[in-house]
Every structure is written in structure tokens, then in C-alpha cells.
mmCIF file of C-alpha atoms and ligand atoms in Angstrom:
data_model
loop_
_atom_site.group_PDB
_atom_site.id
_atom_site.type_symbol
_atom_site.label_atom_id
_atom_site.label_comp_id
_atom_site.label_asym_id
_atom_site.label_seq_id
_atom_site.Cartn_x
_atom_site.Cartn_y
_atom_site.Cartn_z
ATOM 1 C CA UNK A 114 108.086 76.384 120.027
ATOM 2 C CA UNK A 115 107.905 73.172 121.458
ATOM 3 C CA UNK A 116 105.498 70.635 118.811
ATOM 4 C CA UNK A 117 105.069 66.720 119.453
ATOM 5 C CA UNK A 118 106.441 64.394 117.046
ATOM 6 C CA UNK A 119 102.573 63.641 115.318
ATOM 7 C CA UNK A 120 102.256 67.851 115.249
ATOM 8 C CA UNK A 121 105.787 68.166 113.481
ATOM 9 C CA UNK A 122 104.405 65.914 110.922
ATOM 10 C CA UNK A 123 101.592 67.508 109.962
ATOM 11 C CA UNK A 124 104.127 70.862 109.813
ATOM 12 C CA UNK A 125 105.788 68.344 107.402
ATOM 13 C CA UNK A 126 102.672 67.799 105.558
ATOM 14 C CA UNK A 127 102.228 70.947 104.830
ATOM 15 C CA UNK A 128 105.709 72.176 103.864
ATOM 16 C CA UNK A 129 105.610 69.330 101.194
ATOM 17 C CA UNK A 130 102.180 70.283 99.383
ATOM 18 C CA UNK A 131 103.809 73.875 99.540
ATOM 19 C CA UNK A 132 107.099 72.847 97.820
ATOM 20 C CA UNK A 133 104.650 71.335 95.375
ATOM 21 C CA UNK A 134 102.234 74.133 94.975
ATOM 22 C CA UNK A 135 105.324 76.401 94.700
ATOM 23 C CA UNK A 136 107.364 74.959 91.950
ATOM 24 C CA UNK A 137 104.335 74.258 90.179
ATOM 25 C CA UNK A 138 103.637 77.707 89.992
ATOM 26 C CA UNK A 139 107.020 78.508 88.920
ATOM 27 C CA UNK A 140 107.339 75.486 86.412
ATOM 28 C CA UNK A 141 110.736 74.944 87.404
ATOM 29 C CA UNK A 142 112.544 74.291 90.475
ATOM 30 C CA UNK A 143 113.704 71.176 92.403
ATOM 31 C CA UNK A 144 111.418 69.172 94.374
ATOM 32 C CA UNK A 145 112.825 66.066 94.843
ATOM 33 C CA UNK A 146 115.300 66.881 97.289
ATOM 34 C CA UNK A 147 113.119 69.377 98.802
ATOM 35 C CA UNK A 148 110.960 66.689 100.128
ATOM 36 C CA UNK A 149 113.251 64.250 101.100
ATOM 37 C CA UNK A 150 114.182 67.325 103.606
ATOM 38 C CA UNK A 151 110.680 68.177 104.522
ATOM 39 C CA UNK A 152 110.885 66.171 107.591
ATOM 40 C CA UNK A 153 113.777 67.694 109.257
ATOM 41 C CA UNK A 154 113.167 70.936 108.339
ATOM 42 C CA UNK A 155 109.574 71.176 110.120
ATOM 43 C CA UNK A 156 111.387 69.673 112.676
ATOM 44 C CA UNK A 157 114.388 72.148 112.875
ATOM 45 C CA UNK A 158 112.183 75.543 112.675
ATOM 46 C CA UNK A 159 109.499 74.155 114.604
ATOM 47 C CA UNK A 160 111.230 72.973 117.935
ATOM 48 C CA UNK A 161 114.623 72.454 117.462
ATOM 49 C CA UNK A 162 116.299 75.568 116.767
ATOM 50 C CA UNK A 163 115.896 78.797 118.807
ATOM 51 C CA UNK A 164 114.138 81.495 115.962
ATOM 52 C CA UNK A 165 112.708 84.772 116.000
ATOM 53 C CA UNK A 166 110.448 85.209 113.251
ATOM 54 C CA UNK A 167 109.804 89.133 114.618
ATOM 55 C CA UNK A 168 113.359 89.367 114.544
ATOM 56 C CA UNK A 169 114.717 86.992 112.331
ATOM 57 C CA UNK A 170 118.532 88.392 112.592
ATOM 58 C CA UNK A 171 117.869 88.285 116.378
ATOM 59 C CA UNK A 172 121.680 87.442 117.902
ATOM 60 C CA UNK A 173 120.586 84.839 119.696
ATOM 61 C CA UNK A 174 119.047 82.616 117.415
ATOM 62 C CA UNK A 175 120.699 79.329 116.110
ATOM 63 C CA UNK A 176 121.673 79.359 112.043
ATOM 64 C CA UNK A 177 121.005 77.238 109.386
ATOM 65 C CA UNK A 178 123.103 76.924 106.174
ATOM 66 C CA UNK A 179 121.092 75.294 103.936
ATOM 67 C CA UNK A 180 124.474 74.285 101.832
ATOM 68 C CA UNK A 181 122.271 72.043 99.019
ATOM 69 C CA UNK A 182 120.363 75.247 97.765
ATOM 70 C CA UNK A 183 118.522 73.592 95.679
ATOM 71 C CA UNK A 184 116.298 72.841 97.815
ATOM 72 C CA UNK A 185 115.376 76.481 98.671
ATOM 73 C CA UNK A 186 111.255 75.713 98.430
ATOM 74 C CA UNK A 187 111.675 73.623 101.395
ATOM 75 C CA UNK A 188 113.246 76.298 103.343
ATOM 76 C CA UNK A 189 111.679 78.925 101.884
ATOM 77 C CA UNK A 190 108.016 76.749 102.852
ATOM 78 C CA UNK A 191 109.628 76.178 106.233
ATOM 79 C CA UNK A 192 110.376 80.080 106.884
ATOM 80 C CA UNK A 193 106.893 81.007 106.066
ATOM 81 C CA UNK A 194 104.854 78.402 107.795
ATOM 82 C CA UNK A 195 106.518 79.142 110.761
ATOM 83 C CA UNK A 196 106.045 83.260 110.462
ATOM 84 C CA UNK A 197 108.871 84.665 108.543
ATOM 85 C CA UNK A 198 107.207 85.891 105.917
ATOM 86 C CA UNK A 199 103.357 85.528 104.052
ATOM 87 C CA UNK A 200 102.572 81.840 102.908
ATOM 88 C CA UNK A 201 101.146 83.723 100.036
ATOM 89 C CA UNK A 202 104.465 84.697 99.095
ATOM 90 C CA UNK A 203 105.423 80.786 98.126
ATOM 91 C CA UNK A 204 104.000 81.197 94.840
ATOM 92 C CA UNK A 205 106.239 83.859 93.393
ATOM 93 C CA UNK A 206 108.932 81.555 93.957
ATOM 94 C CA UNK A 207 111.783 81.722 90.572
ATOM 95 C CA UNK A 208 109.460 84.663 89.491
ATOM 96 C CA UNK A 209 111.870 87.705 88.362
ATOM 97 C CA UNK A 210 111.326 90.625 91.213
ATOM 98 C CA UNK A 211 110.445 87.829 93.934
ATOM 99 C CA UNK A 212 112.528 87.768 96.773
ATOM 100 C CA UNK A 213 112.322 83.560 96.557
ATOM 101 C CA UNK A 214 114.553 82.793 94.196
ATOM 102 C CA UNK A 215 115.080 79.760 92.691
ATOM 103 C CA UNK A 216 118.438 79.481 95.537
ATOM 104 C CA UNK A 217 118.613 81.358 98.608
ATOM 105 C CA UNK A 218 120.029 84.504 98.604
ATOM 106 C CA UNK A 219 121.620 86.392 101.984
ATOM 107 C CA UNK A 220 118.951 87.798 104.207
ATOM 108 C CA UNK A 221 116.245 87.139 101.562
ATOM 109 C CA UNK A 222 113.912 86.510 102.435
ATOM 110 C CA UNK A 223 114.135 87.109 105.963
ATOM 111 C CA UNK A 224 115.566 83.946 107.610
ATOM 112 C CA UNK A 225 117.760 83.116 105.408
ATOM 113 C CA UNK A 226 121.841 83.323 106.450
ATOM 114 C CA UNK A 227 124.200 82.551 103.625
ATOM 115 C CA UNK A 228 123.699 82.477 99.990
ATOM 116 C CA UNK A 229 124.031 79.185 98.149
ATOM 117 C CA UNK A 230 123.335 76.696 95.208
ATOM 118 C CA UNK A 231 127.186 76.406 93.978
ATOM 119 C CA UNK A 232 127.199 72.827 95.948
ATOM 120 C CA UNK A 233 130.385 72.415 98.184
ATOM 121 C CA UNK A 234 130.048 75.676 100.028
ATOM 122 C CA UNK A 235 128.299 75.467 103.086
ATOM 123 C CA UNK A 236 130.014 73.003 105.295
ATOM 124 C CA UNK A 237 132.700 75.744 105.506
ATOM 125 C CA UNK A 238 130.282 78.602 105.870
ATOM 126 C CA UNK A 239 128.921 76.797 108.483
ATOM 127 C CA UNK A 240 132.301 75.782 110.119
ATOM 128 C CA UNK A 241 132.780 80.146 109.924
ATOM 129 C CA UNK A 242 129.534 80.604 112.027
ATOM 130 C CA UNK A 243 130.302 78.264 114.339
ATOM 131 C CA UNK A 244 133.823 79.197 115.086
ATOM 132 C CA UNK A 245 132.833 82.665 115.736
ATOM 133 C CA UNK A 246 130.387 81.645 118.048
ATOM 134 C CA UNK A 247 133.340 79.964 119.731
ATOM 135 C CA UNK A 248 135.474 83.269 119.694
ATOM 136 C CA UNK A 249 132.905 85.606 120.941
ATOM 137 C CA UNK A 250 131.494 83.167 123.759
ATOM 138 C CA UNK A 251 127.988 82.605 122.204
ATOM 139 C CA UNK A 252 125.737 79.711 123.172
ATOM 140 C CA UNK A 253 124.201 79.686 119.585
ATOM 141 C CA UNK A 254 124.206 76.175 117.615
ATOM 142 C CA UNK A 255 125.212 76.081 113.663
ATOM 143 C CA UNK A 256 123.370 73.616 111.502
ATOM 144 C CA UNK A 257 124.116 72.304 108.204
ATOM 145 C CA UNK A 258 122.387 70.282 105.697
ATOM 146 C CA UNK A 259 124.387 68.770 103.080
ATOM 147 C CA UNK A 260 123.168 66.806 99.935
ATOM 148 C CA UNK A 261 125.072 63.120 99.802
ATOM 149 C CA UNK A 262 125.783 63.998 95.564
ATOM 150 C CA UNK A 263 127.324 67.088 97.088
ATOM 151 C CA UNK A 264 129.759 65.493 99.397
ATOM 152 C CA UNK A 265 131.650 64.366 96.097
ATOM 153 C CA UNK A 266 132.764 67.896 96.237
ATOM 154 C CA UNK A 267 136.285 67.799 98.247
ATOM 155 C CA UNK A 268 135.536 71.191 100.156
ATOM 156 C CA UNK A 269 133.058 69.652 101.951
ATOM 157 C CA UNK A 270 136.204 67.284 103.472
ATOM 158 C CA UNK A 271 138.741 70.336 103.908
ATOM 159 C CA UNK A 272 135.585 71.494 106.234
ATOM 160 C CA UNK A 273 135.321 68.060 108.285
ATOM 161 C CA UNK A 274 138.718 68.673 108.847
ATOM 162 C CA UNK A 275 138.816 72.174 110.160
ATOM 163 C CA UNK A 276 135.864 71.573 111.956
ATOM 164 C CA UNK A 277 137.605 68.523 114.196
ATOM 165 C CA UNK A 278 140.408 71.138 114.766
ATOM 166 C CA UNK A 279 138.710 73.546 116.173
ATOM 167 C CA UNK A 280 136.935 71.489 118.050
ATOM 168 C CA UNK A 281 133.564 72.259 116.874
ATOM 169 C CA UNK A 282 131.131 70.653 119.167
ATOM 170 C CA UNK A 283 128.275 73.472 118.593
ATOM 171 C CA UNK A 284 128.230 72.354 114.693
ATOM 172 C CA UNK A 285 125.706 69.945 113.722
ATOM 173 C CA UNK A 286 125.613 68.510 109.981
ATOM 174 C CA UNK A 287 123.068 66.525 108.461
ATOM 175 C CA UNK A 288 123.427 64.631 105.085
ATOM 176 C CA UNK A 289 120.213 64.119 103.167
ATOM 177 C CA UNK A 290 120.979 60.507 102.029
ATOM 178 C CA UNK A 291 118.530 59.784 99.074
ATOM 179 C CA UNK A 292 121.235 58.119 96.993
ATOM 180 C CA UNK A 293 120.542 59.783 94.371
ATOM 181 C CA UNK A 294 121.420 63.010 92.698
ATOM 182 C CA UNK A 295 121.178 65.136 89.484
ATOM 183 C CA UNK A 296 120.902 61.796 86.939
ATOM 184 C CA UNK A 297 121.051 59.150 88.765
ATOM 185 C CA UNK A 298 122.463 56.790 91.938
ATOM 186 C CA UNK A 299 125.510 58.611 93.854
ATOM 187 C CA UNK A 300 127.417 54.771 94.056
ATOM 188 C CA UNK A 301 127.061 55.097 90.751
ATOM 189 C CA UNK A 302 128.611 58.535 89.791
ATOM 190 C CA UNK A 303 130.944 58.767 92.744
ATOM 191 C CA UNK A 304 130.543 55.883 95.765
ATOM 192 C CA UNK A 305 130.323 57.578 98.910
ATOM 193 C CA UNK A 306 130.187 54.784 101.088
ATOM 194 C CA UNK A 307 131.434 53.486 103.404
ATOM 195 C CA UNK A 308 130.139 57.125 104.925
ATOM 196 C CA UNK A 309 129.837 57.063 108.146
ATOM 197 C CA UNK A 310 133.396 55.326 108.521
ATOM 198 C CA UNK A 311 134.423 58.224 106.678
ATOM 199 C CA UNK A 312 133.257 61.166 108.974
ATOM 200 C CA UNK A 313 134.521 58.832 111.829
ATOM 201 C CA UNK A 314 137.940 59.180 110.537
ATOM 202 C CA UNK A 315 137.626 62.888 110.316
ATOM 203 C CA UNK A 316 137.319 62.948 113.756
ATOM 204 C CA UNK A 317 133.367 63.800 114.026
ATOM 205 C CA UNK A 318 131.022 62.006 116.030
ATOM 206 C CA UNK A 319 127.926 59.722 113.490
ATOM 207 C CA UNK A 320 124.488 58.936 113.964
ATOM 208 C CA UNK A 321 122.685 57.480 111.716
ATOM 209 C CA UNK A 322 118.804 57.516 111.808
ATOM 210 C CA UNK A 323 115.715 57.260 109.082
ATOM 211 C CA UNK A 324 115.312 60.923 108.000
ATOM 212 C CA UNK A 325 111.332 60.456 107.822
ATOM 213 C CA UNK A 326 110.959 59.554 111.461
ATOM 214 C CA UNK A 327 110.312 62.575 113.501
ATOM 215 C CA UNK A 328 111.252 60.890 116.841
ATOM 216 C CA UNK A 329 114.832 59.631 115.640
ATOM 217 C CA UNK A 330 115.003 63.610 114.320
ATOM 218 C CA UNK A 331 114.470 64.629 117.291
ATOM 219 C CA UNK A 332 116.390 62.584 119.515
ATOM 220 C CA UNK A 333 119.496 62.895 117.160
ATOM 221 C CA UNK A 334 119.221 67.091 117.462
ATOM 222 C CA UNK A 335 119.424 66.464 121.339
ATOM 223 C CA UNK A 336 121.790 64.380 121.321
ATOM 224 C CA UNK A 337 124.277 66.146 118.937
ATOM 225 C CA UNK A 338 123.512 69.272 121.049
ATOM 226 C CA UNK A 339 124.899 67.263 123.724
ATOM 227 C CA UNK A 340 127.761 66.110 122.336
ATOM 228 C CA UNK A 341 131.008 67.708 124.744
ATOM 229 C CA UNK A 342 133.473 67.867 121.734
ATOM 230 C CA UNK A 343 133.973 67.460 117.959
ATOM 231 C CA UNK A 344 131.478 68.024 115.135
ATOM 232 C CA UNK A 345 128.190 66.028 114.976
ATOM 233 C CA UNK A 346 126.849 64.546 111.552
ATOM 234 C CA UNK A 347 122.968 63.054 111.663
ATOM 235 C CA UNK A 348 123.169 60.517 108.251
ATOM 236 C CA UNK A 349 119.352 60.613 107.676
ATOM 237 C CA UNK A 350 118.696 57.779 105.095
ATOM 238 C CA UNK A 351 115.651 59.389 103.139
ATOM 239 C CA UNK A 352 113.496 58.686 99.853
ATOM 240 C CA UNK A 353 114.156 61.605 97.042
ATOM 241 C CA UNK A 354 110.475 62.445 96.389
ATOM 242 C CA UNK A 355 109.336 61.506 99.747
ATOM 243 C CA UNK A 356 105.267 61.554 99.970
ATOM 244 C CA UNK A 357 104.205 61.878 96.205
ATOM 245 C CA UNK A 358 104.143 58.058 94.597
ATOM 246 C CA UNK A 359 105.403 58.774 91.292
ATOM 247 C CA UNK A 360 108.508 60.970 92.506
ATOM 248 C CA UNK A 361 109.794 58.782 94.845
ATOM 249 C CA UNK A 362 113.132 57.212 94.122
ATOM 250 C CA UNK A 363 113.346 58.968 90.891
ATOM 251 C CA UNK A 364 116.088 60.669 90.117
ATOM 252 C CA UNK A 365 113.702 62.506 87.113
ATOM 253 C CA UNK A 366 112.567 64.321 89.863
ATOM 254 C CA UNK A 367 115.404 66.166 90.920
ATOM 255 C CA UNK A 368 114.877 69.125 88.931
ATOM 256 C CA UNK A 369 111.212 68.929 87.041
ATOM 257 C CA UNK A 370 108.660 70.592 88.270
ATOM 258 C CA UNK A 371 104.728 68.845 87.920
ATOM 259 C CA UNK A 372 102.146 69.883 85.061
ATOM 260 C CA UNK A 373 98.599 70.897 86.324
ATOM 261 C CA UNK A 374 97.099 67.418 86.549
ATOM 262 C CA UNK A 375 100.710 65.741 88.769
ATOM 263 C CA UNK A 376 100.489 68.725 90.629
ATOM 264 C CA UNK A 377 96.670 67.589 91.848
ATOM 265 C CA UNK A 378 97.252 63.861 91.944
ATOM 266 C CA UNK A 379 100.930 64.914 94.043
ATOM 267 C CA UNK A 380 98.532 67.176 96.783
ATOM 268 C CA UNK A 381 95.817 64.711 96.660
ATOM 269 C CA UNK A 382 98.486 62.429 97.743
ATOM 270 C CA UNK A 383 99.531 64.591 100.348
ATOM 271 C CA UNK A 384 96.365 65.189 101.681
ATOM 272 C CA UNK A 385 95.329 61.743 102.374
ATOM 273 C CA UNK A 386 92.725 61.716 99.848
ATOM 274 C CA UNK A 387 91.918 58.936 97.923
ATOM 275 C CA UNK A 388 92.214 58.967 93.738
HETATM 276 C C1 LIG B 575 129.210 73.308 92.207
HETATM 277 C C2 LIG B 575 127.933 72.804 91.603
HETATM 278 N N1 LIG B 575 127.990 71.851 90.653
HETATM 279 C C3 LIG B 575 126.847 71.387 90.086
HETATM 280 C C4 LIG B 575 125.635 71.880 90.467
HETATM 281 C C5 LIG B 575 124.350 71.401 89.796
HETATM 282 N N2 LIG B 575 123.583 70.540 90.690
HETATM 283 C C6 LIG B 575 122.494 71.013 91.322
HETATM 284 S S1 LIG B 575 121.785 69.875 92.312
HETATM 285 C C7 LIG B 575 122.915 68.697 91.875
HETATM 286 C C8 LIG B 575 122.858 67.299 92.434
HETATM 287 C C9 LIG B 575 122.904 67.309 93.925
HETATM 288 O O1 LIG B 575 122.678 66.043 94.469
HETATM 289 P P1 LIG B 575 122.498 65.884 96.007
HETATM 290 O O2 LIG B 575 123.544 66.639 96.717
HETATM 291 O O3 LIG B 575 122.438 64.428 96.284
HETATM 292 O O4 LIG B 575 121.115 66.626 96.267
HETATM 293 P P2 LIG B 575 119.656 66.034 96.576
HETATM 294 O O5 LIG B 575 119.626 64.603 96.176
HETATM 295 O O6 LIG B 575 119.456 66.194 98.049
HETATM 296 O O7 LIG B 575 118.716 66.889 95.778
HETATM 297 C C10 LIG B 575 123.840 69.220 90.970
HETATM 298 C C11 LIG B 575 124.963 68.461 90.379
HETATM 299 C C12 LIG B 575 125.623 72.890 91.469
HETATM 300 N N3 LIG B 575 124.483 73.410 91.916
HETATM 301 N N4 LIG B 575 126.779 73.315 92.048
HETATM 302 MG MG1 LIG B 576 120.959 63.166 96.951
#
């Protein structure tokens, strides 16, 4: 599927009033971070990754290791806008019996690769995927989103370096960087900066764009997918909160979900209309 930048963002659009309609209806769940990914994800299932929605384990499609799990409504609202599985379905998110719950589970619902949530995980899982795809001479590309709180964890770094020593030019990362995680600031708790100087030295390439802008998105995916060796990381500087005024740059919002009247003002919002 091959969308334009201004269709990708009303994919966008959409995922976010279903991350909000969805942990709503839970009362629980984590949508700050889910929107701050909202734009890369519409952008990742809608044109740059190579999916099967029929087939969803189809060999040839490209993975995605969604390593900050808390931010399963925005993948679970990606997989079902784009086919995986009934939109419907979004509301029994967290609800005991669903198969959404509140962190992504292996192979369910159908999309989903890896199971995760315990934060520090992925970048290896990933690194895993992609080395095998190495090994058994598949084009397939590996992509992983990390949280920026979450890079505090040191597996994530035993990862960067495996991933420079095997040479792991079909790995893509991303780092969602809202500055902020559970509490509060991440310079605060544990200063990541200076970042990209860091992933330098680990031998990967950087590019750094503004996480909300579908073009740079773009651009970045193609480029990385370019790249002839060593890992690729895409630092997207986002808002936590993105597109609902009263979540953005809160760090309240992490894990809270909206009562009745938020939830209307928050799609409102979303929708364009006025209050
Ligand atoms: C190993 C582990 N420790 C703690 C947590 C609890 N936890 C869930 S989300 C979160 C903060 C994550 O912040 P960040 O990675 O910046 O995520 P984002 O801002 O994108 O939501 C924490 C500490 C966890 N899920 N896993
Ligand atoms: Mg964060």
C-alpha cells in the first residue's frame, strides 16, 4: 500500500481517536506514548513495511517489535485499521478473554511478533530477527521502536553492540523521544543525552527527524533501508500526548486513561471540531 504523506495523516488521525476510544473503554491503559507513536505507526503499516493482513505470518513480510509495549493500543489500532483484525475489536482492549491485552502478546492478535511490556527487551529480539534474516538469505527488514525512558535499561546497549557486529544493515530502530516517561522528564531520572553521539559510537548510523512529520518519516524509512552497512536509528523528537491539548507534554498521561467527558473533548479535538 502505497498512501501520500496528507493520506498517512488522516490514517494517523484515526489511529489516535482509536487509542482514545480504546483505553477509555478499558479505563486503563497508556495513551500518552501511544500517540506520540501514532504518526509512525500509520506510516509503517500503511506504506512502509511489506504486510499481509490475509496472511499476517506471511514469510515475506517485514517485522515489527514494538519493544515499548505499552503502547500496544497504538499497534493494536494500527493492525486493525489496516485489516488485521475487526476495528470493533479495539474496544475489548485490557478486557479479561480479549485477545488485546493491555501488552502485546505473541501472535495475538494476528500481527503481532514478539511479546513485550518488560521494557529493555526488544532491541535484542529485534537484533534475533534480523540476524536470521541474514543467515537464511531473506530480503525482509526488522523494525524496532524503542521508548527514550527505556533506553536507561543497559540491554538495550548490549543490543547496539551486537547489532554493529553483525553488521546489521536490514535493522532499523526508532526512539520515540518525548522526554518524558513514567513520572516525569528522562534528563531528569536518567540523562540520555547527548543521544545521538551515543548510537554514533556504537557504530550505528543517526538520523534525526520530527516524529510528527510524515514526510521526514518517510524519507528516513528510505533512507535507512538504504543504508549498505550497520544498524540504522530514526531519533523522532515527538510530544507525549500528541493531538489532545490537555495530554500533551504531561507526563500524567503516561498511564491514565480519560473519564467520559476528556474522552469527548480529546475526539472532538481530534476531529477538528470546535468546543
Ligand atoms: C522492565 C520494566 N520496568 C518498568 C516498567 C514500567 N514502565 C512502563 S512504561 C514506563 C516508562 C517508559 O518510558 P518511555 O520508554 O519513555 O515510554 P513512552 O514515553 O514512549 O511512553 C515504565 C517505567 C516496565 N514496563 N518494564
Ligand atoms: Mg518517553
Amino acid at each position: 500500500m502505497t498512501l501520500g504523506a496528507e493520506e498517512l495523516q488522516e490514517v494517523a488521525r484515526r489511529i489516535r481517536i482509536d487509542i482514545i476510544d480504546m483505553t477509555t473503554a478499558a479505563g486503563s491503559g497508556h495513551p500518552g506514548g501511544s500517540l506520540s507513536s501514532a504518526d509512525l505507526l500509520a506510516a509503517l503499516y500503511f506504506r512502509v513495511m511489506n504486510v499481509f493482513p490475509d496472511d499476517p505470518y506471511n514469510d515475506a513480510r517485514d517485522r515489527f517489535v514494538l519493544s515499548k509495549g505499552h503502547a500496544a493500543p497504538v499497534l493494536y489500532a494500527a493492525l486493525a485499521e489496516r485489516g488485521f483484525f475487526p476495528v470493533r475489536e479495539l474496544l475489548t482492549l485490557r478486557k479479561i478473554g480479549s485477545r488485546l491485552q493491555g501488552h502485546p502478546a505473541y501472535r495475538e492478535p494476528p500481527g503481532v511478533e514478539v511479546t513485550t511490556g518488560s521494557l529493555g527487551q526488544g532491541l535484542s529480539m529485534a537484533c534475533g530477527i534480523a540476524l536470521a534474516a541474514r543467515m537464511d538469505g531473506k530480503p525482509y527488514r526488522t523494525y524496532c521502536l524503542l521508548g527514550d525512558g527505556e533506553l536507561q535499561e543497559g540491554q538495550n546497549w548490549e543490543a547496539a553492540m551486537f547489532a554493529r557486529k553483525y553488521g546489521l544493515s536490514n535493522l532499523t530502530a526508532f526512539v520515540d523521544r518525548n522526554r518524558l516517561q513514567i513520572t516525569g522528564g528522562t534528563e531528569e531520572a536518567m540523562p540520555l543525552e547527548p543521544l545521538p553521539e551515543k548510537f554514533r559510537a556504537f557504530g550505528w548510523n543517526v538520523i534525526i527527524i520530527d516524529g510528527h512529520n510524515m514526510r521526514q518519516i518517510i524519507e528516513a524509512c528510505g533512507k535507512a533501508s538504504r543504508a549498505e552497512k550497520n544498524p540504522t536509528v530514526i531519533i523522532m523528537n515527538t510530544v507525549k500526548g500528541k493531538g489532545v491539548s490537555f495530554m500533551e507534554n504531561q507526563a500524567e498521561w503516561h498511564g491514565k486513561a480519560c473519564s467520559q467527558e476528556e474522552h469527548d473533548k480529546a475526539v472532538a479535538e481530534l476531529r477538528g471540531e470546535a468546543q
